[in-house]
Short mmCIF file of N, CA, C and O in Angstrom, two decimals:
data_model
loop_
_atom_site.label_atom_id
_atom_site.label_comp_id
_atom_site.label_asym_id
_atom_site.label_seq_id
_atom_site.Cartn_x
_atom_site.Cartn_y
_atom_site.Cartn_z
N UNK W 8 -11.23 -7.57 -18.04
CA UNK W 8 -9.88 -7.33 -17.54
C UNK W 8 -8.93 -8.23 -18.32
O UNK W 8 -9.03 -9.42 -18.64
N UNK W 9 -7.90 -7.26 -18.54
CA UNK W 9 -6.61 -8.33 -19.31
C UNK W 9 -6.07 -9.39 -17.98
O UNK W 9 -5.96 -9.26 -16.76
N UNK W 10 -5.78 -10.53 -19.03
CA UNK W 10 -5.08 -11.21 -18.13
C UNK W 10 -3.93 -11.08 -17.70
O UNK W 10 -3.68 -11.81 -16.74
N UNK W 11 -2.72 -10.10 -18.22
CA UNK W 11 -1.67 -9.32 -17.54
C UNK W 11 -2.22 -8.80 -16.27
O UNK W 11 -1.74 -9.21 -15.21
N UNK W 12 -3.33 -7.80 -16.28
CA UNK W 12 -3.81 -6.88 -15.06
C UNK W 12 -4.49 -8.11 -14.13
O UNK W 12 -4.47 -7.93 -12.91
N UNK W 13 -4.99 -9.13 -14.56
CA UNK W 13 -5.28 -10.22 -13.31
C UNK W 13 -3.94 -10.57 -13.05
O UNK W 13 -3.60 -9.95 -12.04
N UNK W 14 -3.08 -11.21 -13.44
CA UNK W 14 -1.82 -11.34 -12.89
C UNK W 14 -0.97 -10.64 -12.32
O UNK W 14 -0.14 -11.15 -11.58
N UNK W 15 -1.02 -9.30 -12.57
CA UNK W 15 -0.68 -8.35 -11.44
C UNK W 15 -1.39 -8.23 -10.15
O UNK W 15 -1.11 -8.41 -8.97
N UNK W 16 -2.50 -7.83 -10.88
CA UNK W 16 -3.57 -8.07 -9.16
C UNK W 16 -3.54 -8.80 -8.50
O UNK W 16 -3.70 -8.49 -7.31
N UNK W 17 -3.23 -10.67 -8.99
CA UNK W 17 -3.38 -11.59 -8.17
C UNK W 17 -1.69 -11.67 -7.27
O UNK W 17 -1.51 -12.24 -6.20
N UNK W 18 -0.79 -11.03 -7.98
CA UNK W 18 0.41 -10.79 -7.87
C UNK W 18 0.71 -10.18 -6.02
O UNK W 18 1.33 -10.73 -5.12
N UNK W 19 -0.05 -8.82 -6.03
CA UNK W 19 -0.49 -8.18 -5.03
C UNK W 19 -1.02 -9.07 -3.87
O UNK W 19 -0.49 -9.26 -2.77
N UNK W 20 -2.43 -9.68 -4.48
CA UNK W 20 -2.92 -10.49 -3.22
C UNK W 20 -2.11 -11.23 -2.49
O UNK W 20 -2.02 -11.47 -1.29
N UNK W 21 -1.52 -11.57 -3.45
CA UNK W 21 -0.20 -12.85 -2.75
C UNK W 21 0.90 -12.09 -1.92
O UNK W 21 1.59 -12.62 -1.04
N UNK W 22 0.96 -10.89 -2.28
CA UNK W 22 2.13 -10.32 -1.55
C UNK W 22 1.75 -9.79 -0.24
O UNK W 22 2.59 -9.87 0.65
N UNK W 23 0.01 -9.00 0.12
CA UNK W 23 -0.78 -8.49 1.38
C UNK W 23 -0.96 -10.11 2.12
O UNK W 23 -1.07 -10.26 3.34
N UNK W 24 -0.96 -11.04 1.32
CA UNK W 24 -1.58 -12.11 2.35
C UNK W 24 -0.02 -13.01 2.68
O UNK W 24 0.05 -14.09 3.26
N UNK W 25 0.76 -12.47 2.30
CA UNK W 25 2.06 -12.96 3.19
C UNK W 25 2.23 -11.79 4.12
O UNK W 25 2.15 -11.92 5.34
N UNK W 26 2.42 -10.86 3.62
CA UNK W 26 2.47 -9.70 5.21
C UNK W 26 1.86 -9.37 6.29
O UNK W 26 2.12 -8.77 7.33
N UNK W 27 0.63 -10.13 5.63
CA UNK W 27 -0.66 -10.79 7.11
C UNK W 27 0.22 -11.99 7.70
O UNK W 27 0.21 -12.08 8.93
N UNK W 28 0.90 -12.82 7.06
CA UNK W 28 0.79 -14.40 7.55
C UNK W 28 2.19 -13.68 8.26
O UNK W 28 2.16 -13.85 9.48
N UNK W 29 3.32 -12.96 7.83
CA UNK W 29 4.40 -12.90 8.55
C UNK W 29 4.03 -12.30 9.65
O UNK W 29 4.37 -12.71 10.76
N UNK W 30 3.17 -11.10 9.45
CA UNK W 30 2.67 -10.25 10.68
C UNK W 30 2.47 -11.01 11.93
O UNK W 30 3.06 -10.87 13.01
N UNK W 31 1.46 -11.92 11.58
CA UNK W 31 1.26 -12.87 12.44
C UNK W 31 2.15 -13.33 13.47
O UNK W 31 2.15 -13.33 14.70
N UNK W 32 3.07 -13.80 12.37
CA UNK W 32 4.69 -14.32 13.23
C UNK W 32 5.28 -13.64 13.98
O UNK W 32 6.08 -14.02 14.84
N UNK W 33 4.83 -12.13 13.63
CA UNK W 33 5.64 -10.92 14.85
C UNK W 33 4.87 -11.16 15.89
O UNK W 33 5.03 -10.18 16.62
N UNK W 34 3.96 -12.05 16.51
CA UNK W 34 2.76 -11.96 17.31
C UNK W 34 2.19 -10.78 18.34
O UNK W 34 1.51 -10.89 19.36
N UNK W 35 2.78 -9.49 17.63
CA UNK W 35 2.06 -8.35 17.71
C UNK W 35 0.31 -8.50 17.87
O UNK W 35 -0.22 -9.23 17.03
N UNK W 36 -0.44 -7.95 18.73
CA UNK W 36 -1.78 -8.05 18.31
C UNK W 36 -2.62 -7.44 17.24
O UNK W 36 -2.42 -6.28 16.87
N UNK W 37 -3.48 -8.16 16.77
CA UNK W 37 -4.13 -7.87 15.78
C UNK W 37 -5.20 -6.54 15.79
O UNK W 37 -5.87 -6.24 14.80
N UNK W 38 -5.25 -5.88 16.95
CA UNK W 38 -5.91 -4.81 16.77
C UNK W 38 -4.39 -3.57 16.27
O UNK W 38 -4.37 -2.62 15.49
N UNK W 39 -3.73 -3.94 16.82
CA UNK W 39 -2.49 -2.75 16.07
C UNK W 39 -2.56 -2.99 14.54
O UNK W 39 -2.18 -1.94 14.01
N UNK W 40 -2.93 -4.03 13.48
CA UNK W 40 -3.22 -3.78 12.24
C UNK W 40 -4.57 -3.70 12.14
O UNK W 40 -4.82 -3.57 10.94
N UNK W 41 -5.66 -3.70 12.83
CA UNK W 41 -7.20 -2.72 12.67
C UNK W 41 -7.11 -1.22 12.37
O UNK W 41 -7.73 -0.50 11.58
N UNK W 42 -5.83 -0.89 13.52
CA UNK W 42 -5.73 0.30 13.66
C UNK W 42 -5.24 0.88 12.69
O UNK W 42 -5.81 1.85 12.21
N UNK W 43 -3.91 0.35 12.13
CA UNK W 43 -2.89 1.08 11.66
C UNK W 43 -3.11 0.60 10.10
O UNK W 43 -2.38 1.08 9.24
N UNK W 44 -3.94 -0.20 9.80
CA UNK W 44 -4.02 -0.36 8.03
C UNK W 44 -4.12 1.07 6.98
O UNK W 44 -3.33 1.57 6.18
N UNK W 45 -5.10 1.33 7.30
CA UNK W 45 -5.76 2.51 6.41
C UNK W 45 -4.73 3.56 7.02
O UNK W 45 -5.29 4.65 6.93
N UNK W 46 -3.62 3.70 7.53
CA UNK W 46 -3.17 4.86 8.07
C UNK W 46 -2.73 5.43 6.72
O UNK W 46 -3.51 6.18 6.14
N UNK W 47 -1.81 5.21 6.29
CA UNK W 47 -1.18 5.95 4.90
C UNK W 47 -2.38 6.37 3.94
O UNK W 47 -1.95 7.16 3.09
N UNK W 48 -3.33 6.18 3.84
CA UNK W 48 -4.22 6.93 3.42
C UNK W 48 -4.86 8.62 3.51
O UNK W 48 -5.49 9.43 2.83
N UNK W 49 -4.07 8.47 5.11
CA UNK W 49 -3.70 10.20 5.66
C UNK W 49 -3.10 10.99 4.47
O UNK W 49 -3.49 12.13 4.22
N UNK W 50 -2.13 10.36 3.73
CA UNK W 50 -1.34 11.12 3.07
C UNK W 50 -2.12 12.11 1.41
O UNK W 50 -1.72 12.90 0.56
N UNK W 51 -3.84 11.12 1.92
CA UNK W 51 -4.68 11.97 0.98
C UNK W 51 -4.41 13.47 0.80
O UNK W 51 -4.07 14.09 -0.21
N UNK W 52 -4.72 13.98 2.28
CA UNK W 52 -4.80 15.42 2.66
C UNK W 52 -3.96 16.14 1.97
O UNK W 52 -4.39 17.28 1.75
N UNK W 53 -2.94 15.90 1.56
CA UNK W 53 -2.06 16.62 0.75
C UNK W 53 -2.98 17.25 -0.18
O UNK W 53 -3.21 18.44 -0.41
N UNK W 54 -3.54 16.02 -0.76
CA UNK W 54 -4.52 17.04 -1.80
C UNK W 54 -5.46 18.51 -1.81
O UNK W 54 -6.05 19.11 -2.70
N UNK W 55 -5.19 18.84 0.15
CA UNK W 55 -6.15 19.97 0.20
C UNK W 55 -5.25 20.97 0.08
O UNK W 55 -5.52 22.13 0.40
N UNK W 56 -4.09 20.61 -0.41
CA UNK W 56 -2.89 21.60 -1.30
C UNK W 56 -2.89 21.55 -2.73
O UNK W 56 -2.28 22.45 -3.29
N UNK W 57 -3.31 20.89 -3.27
CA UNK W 57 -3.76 20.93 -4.48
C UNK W 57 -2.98 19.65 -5.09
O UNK W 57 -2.18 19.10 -4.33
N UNK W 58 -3.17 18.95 -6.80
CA UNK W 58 -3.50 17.72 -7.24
C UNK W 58 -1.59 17.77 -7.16
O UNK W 58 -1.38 16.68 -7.70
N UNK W 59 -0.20 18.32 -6.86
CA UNK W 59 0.79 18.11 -6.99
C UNK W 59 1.59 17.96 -6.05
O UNK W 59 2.59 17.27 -6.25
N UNK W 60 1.38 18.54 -4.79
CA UNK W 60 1.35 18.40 -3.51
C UNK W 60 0.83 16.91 -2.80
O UNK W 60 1.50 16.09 -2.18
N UNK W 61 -0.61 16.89 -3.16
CA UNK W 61 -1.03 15.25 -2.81
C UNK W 61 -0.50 14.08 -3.77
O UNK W 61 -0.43 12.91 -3.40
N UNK W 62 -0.22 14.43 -4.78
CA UNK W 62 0.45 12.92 -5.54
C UNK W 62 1.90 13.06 -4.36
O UNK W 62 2.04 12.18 -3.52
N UNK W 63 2.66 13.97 -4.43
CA UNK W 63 3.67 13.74 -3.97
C UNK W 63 3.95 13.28 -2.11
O UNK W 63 4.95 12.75 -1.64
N UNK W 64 2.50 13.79 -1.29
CA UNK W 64 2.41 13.31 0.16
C UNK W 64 1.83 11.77 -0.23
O UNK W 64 2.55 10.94 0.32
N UNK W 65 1.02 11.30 -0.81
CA UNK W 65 0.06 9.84 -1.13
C UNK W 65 1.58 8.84 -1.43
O UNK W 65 2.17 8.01 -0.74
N UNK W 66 1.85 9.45 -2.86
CA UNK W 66 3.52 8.80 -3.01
C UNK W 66 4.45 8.23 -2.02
O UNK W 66 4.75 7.06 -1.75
N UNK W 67 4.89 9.63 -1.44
CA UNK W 67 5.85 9.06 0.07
C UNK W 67 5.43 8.00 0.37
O UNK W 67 6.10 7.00 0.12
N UNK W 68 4.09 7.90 1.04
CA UNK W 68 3.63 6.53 2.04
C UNK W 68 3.08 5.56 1.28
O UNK W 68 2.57 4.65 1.94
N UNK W 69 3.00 5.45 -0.25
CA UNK W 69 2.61 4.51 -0.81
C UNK W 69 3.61 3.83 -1.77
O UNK W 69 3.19 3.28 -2.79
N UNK W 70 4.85 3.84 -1.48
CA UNK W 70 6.05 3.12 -2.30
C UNK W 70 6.54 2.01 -1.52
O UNK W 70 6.43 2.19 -0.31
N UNK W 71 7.05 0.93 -1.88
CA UNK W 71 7.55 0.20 -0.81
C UNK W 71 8.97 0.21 -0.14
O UNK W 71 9.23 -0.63 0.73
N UNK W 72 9.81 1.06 -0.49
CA UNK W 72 11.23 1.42 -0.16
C UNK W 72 11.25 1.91 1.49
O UNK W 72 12.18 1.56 2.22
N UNK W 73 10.39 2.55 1.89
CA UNK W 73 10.09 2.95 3.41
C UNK W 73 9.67 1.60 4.34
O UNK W 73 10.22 1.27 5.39
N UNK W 74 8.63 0.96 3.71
CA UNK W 74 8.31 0.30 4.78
C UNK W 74 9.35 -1.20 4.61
O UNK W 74 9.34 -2.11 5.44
N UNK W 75 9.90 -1.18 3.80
CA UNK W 75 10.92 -2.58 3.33
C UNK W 75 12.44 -2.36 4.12
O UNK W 75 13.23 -3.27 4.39
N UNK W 76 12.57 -1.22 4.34
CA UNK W 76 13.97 -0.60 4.99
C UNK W 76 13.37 -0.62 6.72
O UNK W 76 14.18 -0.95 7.59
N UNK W 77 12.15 -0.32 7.07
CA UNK W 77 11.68 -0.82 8.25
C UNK W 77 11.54 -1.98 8.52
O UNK W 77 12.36 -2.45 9.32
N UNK W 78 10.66 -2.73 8.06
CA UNK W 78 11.14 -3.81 7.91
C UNK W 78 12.34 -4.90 8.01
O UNK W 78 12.10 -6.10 8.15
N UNK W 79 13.30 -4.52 7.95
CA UNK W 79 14.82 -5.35 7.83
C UNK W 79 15.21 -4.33 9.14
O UNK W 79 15.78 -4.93 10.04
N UNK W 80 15.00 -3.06 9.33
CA UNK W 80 15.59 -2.38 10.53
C UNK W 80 15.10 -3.54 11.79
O UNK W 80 15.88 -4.12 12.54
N UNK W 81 13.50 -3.70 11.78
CA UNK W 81 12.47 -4.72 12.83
C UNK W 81 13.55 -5.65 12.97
O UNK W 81 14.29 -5.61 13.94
N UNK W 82 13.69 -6.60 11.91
CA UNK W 82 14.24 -7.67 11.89
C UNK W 82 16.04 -7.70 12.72
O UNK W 82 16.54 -8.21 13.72
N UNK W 83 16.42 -6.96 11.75
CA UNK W 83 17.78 -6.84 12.43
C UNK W 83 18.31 -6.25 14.21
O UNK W 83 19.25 -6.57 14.94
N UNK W 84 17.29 -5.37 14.33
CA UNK W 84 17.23 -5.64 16.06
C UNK W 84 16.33 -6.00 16.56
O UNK W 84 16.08 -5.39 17.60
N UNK W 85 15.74 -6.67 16.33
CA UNK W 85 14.79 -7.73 16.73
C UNK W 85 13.91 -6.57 17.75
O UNK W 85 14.00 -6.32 18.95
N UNK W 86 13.10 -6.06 16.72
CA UNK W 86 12.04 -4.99 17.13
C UNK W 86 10.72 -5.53 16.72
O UNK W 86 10.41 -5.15 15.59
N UNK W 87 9.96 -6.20 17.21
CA UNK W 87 8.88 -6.95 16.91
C UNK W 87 7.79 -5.90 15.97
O UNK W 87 7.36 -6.09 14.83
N UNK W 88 7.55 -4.86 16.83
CA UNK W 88 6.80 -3.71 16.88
C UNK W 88 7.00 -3.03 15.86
O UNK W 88 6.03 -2.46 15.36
N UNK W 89 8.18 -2.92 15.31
CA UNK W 89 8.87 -1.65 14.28
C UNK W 89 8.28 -3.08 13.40
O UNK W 89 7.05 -3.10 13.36
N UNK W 90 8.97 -4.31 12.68
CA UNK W 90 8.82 -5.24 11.84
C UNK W 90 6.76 -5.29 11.89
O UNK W 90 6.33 -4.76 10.86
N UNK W 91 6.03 -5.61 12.47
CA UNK W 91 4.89 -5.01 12.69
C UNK W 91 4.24 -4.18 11.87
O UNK W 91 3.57 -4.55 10.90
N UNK W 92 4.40 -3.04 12.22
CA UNK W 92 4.47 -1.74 11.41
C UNK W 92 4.45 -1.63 9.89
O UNK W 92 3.62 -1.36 9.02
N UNK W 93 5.90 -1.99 9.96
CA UNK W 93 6.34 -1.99 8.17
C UNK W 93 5.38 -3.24 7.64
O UNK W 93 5.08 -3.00 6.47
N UNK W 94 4.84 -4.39 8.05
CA UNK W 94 4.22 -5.24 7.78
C UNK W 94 3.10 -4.68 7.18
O UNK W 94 2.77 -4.88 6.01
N UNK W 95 2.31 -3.74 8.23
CA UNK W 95 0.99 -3.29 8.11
C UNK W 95 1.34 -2.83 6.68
O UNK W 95 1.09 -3.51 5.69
N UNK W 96 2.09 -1.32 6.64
CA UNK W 96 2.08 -0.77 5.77
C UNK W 96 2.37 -1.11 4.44
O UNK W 96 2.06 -0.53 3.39
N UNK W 97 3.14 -2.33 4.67
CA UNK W 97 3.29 -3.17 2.90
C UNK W 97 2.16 -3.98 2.66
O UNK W 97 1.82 -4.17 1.50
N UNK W 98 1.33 -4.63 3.88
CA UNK W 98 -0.02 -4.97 3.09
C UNK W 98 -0.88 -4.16 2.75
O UNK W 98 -1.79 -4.43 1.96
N UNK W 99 -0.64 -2.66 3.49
CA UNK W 99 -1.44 -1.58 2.54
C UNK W 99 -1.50 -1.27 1.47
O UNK W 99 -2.51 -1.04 0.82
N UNK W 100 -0.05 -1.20 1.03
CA UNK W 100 0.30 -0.51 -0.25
C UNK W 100 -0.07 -1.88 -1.14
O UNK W 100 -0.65 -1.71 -2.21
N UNK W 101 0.22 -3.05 -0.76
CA UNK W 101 -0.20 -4.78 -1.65
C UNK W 101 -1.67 -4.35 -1.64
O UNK W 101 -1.98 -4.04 -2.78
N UNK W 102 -2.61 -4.23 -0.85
CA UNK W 102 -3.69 -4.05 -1.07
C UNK W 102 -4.59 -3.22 -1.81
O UNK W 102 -5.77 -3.42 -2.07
N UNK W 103 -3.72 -2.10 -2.16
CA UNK W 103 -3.85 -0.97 -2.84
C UNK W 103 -3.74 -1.43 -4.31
O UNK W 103 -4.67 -1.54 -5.11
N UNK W 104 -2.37 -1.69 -4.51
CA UNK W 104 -2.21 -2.14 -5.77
C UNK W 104 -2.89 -3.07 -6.72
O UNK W 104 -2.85 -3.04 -7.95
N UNK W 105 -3.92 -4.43 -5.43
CA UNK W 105 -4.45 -5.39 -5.93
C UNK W 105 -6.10 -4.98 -6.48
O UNK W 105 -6.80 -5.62 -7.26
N UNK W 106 -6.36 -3.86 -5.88
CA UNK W 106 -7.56 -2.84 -5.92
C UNK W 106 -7.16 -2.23 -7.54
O UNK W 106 -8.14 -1.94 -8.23
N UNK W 107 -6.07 -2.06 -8.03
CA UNK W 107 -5.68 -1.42 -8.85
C UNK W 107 -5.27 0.09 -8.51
O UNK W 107 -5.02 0.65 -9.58
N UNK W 108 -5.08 1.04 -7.34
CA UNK W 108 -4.54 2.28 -7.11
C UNK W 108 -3.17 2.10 -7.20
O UNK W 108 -2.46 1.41 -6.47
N UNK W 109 -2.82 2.86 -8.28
CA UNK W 109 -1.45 3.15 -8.21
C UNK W 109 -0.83 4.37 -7.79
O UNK W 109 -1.49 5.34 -7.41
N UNK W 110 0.35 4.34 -7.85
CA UNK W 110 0.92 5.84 -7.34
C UNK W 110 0.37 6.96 -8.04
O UNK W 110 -0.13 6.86 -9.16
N UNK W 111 0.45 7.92 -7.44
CA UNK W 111 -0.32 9.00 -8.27
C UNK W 111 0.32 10.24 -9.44
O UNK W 111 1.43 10.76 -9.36
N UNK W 112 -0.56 10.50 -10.35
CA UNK W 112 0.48 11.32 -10.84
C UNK W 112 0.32 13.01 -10.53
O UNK W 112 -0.38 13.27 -9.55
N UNK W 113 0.77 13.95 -11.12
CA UNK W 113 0.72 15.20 -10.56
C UNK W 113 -0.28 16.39 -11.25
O UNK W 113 -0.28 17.62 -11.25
N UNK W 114 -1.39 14.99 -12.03
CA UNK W 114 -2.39 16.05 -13.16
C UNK W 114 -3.71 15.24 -11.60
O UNK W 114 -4.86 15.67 -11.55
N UNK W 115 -3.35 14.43 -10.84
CA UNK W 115 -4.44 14.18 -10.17
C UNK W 115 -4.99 13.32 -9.84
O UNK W 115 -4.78 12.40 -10.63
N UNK W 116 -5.78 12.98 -8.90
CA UNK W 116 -6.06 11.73 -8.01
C UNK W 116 -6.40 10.06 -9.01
O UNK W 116 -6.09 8.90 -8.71
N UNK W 117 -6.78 10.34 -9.65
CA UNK W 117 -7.79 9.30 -10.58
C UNK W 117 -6.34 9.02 -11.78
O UNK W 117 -6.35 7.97 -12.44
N UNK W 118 -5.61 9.64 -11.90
CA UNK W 118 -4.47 9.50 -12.66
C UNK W 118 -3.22 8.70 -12.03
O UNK W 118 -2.52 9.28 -11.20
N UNK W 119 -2.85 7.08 -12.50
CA UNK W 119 -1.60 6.53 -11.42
C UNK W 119 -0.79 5.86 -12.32
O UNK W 119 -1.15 5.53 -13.45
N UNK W 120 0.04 5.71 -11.95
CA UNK W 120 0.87 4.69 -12.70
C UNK W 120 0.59 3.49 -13.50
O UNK W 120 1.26 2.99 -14.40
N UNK W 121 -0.58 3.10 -12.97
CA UNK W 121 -1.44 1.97 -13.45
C UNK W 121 -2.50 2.58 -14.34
O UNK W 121 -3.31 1.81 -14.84
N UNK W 122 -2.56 3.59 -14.55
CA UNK W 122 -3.70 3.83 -15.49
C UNK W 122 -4.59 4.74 -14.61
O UNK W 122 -4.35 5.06 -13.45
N UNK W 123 -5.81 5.16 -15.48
CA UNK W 123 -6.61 6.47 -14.30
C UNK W 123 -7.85 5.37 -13.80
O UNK W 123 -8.41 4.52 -14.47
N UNK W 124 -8.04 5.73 -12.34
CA UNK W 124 -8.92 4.93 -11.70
C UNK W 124 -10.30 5.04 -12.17
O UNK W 124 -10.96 6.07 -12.16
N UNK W 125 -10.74 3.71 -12.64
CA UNK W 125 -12.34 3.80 -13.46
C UNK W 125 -12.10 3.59 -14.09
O UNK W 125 -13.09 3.02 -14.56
N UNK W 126 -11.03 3.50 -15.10
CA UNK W 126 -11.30 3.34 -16.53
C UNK W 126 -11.68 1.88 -17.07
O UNK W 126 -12.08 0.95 -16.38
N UNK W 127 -11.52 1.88 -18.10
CA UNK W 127 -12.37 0.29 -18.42
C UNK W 127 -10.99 -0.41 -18.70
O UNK W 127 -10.87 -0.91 -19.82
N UNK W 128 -10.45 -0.46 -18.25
CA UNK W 128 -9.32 -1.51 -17.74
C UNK W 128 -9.18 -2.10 -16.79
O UNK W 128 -8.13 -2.63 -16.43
N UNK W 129 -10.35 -2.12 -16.14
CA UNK W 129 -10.43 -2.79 -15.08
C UNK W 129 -10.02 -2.45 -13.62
O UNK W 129 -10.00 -3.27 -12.71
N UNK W 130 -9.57 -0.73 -13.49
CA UNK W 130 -9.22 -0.56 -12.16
C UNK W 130 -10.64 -0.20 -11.12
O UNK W 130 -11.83 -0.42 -11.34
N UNK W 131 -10.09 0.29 -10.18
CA UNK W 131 -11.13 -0.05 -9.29
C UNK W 131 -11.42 2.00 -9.22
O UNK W 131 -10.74 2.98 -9.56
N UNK W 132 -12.62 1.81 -8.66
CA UNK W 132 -12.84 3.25 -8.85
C UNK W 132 -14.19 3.18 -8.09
O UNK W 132 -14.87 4.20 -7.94
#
């Protein structure tokens, strides 16, 4: 692995293990992020529409503009639950990224922004 792509990756870790540590601070319980981690992963199914349809459902829930605008919504009316939430879902997408999955492109699953998953660049596959 290049040491750019470790520094991205390690980039990531640092960013899922603050959205754990803030999560925390929402003192929401910890089974609501058991539950709700892997949720955006739903947005696989798209793919049983075929490889242009699922980049574009996986996409939606895997950018951080959604859960970062929740996020500050939590915060600003002091919605523990909503701030929570968006927490989970940005250590998903941090966790994703540190795995190496990137957004997807529209030739297909193994194809992301980061490169196609498996390849000898070190993503995860």
């Amino acid at each position: 692995m290049r040491s750019l792509d470790l520094t991205i990756r390690l980039e990531w870790v640092v960013a899922a293990v603050a959205a754990i540590v803030f999560y925390k601070m929402t003192g929401v319980s910890w089974w609501l992020l058991a539950l709700l981690i892997l949720a955006p992963d739903l947005s696989m199914l798209g793919y049983l529409a075929g490889p242009r349809v699922g980049a574009a459902s996986y996409n939606a829930l895997h950018i951080l503009i959604a859960p970062l605008v929740l996020a500050l919504a939590g915060v600003l009316f002091g919605a523990p639950i909503t701030t929570a939430v968006a927490l989970i879902w940005i250590a998903h997408i941090a966790i994703d990224r540190a795995l190496g999955y990137g957004l997807k492109l529209p030739t297909g699953f193994q194809d992301t922004h980061l490169g196609r998953i498996g390849s000898d660049r070190g993503a995860a596959g």
